[in-house]
Coordinates of C-alpha atoms and ligand atoms in Angstrom, one line a residue:
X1 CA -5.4 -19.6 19.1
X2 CA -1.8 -20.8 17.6
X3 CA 0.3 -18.1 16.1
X4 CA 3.7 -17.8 14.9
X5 CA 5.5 -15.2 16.1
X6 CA 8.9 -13.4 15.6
X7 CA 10.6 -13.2 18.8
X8 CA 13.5 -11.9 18.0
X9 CA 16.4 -11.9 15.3
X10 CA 16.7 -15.6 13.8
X11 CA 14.7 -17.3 16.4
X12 CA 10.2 -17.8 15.1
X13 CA 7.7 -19.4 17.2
X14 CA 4.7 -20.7 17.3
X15 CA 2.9 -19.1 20.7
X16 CA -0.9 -19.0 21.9
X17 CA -2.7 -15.9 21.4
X18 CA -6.1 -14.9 22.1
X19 CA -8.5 -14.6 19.2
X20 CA -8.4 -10.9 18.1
X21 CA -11.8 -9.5 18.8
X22 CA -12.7 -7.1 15.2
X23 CA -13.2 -3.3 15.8
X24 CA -15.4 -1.5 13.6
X25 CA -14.9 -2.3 9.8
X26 CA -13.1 -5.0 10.4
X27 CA -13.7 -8.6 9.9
X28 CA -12.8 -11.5 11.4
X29 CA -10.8 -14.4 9.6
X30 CA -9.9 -18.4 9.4
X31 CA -6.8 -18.1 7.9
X32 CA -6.6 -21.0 5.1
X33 CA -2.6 -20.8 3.9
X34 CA 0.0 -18.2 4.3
X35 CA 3.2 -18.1 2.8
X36 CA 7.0 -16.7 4.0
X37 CA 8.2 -14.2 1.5
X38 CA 11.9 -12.5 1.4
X39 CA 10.5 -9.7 3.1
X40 CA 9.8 -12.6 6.3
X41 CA 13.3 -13.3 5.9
X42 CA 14.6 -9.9 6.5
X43 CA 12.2 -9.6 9.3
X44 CA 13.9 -12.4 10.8
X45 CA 17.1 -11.5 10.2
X46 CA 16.2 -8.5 12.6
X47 CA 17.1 -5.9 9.4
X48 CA 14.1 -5.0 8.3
X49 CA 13.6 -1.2 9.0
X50 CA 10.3 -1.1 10.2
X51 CA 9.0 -4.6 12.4
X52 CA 9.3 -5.0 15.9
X53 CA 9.3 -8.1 17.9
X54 CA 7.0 -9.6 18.9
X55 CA 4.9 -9.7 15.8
X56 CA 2.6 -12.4 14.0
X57 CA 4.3 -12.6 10.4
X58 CA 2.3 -13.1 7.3
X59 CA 1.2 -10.7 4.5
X60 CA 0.4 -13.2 1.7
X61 CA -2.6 -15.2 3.2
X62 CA -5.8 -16.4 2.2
X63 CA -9.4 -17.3 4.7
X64 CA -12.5 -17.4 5.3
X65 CA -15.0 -14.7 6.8
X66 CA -16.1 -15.8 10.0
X67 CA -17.7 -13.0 11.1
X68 CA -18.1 -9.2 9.6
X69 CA -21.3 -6.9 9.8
X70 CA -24.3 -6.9 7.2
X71 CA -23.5 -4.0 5.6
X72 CA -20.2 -5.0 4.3
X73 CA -19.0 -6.4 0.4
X74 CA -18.0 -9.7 2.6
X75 CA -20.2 -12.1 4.6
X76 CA -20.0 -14.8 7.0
X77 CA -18.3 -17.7 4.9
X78 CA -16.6 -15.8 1.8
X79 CA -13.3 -17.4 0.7
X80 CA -11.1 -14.0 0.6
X81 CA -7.5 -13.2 0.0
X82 CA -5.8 -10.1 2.2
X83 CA -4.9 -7.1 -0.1
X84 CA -1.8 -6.2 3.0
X85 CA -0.9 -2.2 2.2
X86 CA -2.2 0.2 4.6
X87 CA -1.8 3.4 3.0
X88 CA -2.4 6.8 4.8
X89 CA -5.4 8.3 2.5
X90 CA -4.2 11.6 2.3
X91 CA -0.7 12.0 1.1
X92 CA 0.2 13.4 -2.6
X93 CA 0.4 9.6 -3.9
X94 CA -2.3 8.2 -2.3
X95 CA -4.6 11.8 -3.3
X96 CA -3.4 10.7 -7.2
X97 CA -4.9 6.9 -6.5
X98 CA -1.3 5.5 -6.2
X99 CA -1.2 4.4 -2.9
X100 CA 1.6 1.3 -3.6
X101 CA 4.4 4.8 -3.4
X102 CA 2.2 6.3 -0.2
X103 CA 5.1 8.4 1.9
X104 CA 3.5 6.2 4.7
X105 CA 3.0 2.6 3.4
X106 CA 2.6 0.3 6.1
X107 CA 1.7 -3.5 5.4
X108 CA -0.6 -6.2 7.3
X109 CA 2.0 -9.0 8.6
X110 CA 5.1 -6.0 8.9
X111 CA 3.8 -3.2 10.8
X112 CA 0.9 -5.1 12.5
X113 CA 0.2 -8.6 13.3
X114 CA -0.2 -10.4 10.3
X115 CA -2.1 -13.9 9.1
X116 CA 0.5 -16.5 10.6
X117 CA -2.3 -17.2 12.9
X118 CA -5.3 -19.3 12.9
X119 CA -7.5 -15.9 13.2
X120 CA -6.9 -12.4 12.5
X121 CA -9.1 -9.4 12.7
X122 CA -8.8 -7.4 8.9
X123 CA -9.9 -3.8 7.8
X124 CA -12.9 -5.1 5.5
X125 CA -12.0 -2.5 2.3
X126 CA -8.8 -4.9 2.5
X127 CA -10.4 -8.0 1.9
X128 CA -11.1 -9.5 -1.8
X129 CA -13.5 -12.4 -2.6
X130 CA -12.3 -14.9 -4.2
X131 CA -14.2 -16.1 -7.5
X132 CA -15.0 -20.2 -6.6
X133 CA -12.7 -21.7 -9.0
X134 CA -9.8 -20.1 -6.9
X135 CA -8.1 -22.1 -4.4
X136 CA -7.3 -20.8 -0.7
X137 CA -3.9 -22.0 -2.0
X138 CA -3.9 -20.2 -4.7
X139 CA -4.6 -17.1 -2.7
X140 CA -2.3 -17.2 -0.2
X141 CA 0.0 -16.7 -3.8
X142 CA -1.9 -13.3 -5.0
X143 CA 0.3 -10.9 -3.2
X144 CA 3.4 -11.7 -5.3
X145 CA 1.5 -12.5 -8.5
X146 CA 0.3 -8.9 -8.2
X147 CA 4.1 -8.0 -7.9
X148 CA 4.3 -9.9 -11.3
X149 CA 1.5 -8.2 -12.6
X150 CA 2.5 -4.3 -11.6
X151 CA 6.2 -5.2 -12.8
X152 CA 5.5 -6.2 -16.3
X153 CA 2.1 -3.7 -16.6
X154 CA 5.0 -1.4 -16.1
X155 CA 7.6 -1.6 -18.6
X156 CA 7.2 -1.4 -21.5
X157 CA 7.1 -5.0 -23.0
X158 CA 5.7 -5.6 -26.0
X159 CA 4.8 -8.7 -28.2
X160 CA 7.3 -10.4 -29.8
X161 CA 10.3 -8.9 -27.1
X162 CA 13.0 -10.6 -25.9
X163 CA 13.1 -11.0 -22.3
X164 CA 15.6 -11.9 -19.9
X165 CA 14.9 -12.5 -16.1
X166 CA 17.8 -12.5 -14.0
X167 CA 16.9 -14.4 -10.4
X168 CA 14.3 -17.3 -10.7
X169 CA 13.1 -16.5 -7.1
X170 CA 9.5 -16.8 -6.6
X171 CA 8.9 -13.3 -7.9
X172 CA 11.2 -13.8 -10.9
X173 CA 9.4 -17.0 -12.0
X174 CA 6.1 -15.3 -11.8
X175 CA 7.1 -12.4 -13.9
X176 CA 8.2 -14.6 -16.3
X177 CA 4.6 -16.3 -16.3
X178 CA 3.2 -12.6 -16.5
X179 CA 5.6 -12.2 -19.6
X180 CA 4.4 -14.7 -21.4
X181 CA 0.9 -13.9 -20.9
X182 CA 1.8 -9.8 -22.3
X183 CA 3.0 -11.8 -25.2
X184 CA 7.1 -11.7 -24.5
X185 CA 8.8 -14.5 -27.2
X186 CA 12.0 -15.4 -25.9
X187 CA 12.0 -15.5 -21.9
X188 CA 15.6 -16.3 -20.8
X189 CA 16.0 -16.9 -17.0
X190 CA 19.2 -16.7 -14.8
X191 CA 19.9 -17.9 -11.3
X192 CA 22.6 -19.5 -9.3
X193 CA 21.1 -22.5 -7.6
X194 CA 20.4 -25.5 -9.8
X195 CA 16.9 -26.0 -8.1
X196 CA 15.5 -22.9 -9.1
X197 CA 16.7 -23.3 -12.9
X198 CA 15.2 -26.6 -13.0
X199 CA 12.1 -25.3 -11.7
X200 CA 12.5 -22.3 -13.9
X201 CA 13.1 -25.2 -16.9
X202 CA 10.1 -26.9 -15.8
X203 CA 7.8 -24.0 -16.7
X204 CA 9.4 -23.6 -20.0
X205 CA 11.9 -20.7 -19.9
X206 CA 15.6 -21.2 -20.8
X207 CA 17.3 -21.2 -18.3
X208 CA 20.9 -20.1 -17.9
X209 CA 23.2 -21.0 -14.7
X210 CA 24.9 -18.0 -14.2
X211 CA 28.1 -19.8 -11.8
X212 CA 28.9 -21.4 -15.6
X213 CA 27.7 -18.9 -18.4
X214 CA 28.0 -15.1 -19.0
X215 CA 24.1 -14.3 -19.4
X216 CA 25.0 -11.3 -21.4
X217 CA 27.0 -13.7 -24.3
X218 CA 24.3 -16.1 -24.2
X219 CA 21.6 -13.3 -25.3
X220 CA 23.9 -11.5 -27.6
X221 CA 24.5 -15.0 -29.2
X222 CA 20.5 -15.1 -29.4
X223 CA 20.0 -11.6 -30.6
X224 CA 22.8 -10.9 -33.5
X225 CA 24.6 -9.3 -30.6
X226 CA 21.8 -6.8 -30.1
X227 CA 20.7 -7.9 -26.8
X228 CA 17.4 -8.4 -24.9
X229 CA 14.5 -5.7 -25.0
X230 CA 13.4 -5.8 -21.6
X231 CA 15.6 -6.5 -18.5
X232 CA 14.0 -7.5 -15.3
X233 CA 16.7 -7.6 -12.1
X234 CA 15.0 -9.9 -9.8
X235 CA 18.1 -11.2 -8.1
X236 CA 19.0 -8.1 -6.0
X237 CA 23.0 -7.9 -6.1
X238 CA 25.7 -6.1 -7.9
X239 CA 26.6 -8.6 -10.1
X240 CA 22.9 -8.6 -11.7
X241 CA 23.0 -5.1 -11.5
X242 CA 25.8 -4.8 -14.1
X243 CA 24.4 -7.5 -16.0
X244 CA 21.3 -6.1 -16.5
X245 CA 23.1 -3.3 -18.5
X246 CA 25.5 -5.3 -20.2
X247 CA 22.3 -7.7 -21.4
X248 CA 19.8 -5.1 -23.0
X249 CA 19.3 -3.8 -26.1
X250 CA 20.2 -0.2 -27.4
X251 CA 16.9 2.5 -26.3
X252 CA 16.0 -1.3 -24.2
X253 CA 14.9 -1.1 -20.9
X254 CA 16.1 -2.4 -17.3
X255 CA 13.5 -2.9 -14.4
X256 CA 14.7 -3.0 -11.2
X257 CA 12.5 -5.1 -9.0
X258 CA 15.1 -6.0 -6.4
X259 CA 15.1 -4.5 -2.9
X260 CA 18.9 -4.0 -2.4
X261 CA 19.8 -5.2 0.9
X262 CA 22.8 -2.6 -0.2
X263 CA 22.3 -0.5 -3.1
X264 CA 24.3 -1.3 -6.0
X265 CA 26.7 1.2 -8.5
X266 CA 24.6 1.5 -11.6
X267 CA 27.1 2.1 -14.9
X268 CA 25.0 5.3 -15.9
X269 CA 27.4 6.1 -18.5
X270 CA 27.1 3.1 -19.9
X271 CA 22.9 3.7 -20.0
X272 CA 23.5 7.1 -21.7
X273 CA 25.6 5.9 -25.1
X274 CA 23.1 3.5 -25.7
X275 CA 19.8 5.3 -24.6
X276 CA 18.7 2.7 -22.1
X277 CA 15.3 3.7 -20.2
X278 CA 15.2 2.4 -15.9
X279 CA 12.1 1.4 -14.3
X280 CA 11.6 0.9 -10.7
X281 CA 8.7 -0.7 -9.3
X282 CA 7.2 -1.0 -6.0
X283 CA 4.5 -3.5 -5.0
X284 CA 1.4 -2.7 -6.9
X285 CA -1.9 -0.9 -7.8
X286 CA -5.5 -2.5 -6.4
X287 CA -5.6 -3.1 -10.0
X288 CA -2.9 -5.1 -10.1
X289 CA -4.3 -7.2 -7.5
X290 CA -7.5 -7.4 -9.3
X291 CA -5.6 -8.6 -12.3
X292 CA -3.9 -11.2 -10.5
X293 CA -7.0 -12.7 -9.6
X294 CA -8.7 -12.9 -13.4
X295 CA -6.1 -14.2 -14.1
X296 CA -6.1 -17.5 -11.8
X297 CA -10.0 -17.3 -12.2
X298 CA -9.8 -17.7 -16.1
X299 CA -6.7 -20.6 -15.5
X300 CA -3.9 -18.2 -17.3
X301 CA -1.5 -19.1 -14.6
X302 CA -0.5 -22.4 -12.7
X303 CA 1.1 -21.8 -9.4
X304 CA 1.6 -25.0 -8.3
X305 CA 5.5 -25.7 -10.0
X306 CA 6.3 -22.7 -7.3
X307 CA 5.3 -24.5 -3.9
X308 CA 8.0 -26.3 -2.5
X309 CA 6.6 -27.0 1.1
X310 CA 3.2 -26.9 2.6
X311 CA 4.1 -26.7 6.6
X312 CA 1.7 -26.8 9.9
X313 CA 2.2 -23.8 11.8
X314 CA 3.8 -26.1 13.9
X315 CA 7.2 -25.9 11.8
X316 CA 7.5 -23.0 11.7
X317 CA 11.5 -22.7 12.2
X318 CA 11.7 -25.3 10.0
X319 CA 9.9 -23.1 7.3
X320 CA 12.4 -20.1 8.4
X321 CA 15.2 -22.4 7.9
X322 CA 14.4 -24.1 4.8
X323 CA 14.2 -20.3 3.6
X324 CA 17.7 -19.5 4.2
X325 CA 18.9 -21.8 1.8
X326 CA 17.9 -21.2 -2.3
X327 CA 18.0 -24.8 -3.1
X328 CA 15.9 -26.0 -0.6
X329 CA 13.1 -24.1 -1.1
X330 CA 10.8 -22.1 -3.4
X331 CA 7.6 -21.2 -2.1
X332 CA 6.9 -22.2 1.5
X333 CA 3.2 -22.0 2.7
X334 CA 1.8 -23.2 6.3
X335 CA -1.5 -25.0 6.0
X336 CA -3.4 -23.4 9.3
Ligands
NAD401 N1 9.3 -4.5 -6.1 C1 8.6 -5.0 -5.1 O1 7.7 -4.5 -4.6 C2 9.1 -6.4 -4.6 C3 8.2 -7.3 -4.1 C4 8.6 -8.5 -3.6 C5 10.0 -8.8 -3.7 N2 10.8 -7.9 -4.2 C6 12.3 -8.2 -4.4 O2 12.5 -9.0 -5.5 C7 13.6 -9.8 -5.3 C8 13.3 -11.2 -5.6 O3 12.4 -11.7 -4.7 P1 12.2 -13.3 -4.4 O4 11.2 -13.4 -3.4 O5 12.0 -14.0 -5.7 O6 13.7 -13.5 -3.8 P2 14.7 -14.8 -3.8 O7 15.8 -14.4 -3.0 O8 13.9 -16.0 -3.6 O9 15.2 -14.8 -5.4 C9 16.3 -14.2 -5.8 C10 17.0 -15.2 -6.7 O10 18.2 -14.6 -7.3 C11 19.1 -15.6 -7.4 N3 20.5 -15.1 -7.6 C12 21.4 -14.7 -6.7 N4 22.5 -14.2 -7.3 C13 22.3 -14.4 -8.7 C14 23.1 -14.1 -9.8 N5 24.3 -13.6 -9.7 N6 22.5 -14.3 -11.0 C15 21.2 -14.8 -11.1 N7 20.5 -15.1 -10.1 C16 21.0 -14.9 -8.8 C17 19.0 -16.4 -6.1 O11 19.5 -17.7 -6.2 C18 17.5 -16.5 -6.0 O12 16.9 -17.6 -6.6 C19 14.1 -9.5 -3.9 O13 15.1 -8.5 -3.9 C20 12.9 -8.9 -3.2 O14 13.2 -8.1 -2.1 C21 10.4 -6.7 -4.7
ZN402 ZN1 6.1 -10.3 0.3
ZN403 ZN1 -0.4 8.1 1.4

């Protein structure tokens, strides 16, 4: 079978495997779509703490069952999206049904070969059906929609807030959508490369280019120079890491959704005069997943806007390297 591999730091392949042969509980799948997330990237950069070359990438992928025993939840043919944490079952975390912060978490696609393949052989409790008016598309975009989902389930958003985004990334862009749907009024976005502000324009945010404006005036201009209620740092530097403080309300809140490649100075001080609560959040709950998926099901959420490229596995590299550069690309999926 075809499979695209990382090889080693900056250098993806596509390489012939043999069709994984499923163990016990596990069934075998036709991968449909997959898509490269930032985590890919730091994979490929060789910095990611945990993956070892060689390895078949992919954790956000949709397929079909092609073969998985009788007396499983899946059958031969189901359209199913990968649910990609492995957590360890038995640690404090996972004991209190919150696996996502499991002192062990490994993912499908990190710490073992992953869906960048025509075939891969899946644990079945980590497979979800997909309802019929989903796309295989659409569910090679779950993963990170449940990222949106967990984020804002979260904080503490409530109707009416102000809310400012800061990083229209894919994962920035969906939180807004999952804003919007928890009832958020005002959703101000910033990022730095015009594409992704005209994308994040498109879906009917305002959109601020943070190379020209101070996103902190603008929303004090907005707010009688109150500031936002929620904060979501989606851009993962220390310039959006002060401005999430310098944008948010008295007693607001900040979420940090960024993994820092290098972890920033938070102004603490600055949190303490003006009661400012921080939340962290970290993949999500099954729930969160499940969420994700009502919501495409009952048509709450277009995904489309985010797909920039769909690839062959074939192009692989060219996927990597569109990547690298913000205004290229948004979303890149190969089409298997
Ligand atoms: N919490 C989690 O479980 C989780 C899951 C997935 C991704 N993430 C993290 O979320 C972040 C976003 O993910 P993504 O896939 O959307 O990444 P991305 O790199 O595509 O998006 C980040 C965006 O921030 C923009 N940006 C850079 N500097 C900026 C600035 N000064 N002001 C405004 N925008 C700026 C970039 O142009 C880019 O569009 C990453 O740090 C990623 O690691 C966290
Ligand atoms: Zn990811
Ligand atoms: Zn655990």
């Amino acid at each position: 079978m075809k499979a695209g591999a990382y090889l080693s730091p900056k250098c993806v392949a596509m390489t012939e495997k043999e069709i994984p042969v499923p163990k016990m509980d596990e069934a075998l799948i036709k991968v449909s779509y997959a898509g490269i997330c930032g985590t890919d990237m730091m994979i490929y950069h060789g910095v990611h703490p945990r993956a070892e070359a060689p390895l078949i990438l992919g954790h956000e992928f949709s397929g079909i069952v092609i073969e998985a025993d009788e007396n499983h939840h899946v059958k031969k043919g189901d359209k199913v999206v990968i649910e990609p944490l492995l957590h360890c079952g038995v640690c404090s975390a996972c004991q209190q049904g919150q696996a996502q912060v499991c002192k062990d978490l490994r993912y499908i696609g990190i710490d073992q070969h992953g869906g960048f393949a025509e075939y891969v052989a899946i644990p079945v409790h980590r497979l979800r059906v997909l309802p019929e008016s989903v796309t295989e598309k659409e569910g090679a975009m779950i993963e990170p929609l449940a990222v949106a989902v967990h984020t804002v389930r979260r904080s503490k958003l409530k109707i009416g807030d102000t809310v400012v985004i800061l990083g229209a990334g894919p994962i920035g862009l969906l939180i807004g959508l999952i804003a919007r749907q928890a009832g958020a009024g005002r959703i101000v976005i910033s990022d730095v490369s015009s594409m992704r502000l005209e994308t994040a324009n498109e879906m009917g945010f305002e959109a601020i280019d943070a190379r020209h404006t101070d996103i902190s005036h603008v929303i004090k201009k907005y707010t009688d120079g109150v500031g936002a209620d929620v904060v979501f740092e989606v851009a993962g530097n220390q310039a959006t890491a002060n401005q999430m403080i310098e944008c948010v309300k008295y007693q607001g809140e900040v979420v940090v959704v960024s993994v820092y490649k290098k972890s920033p100075t938070i102004q603490l001080a600055a949190m303490h005069f003006r009661e400012i609560s921080l939340t962290t959040t970290r993949c999500y709950h099954s729930s969160d997943f499940s969420k994700a998926i009502e919501l495409l099901e009952q048509q709450k959420i277009q995904l489309d806007v985010l797909v920039s490229h769909t690839l062959p596995l074939e192009e692989i590299q060219t996927g990597f390297d569109l990547m690298e550069n913000p205004d290229q690309a948004l979303k890149i999926l190969f089409e298997l």
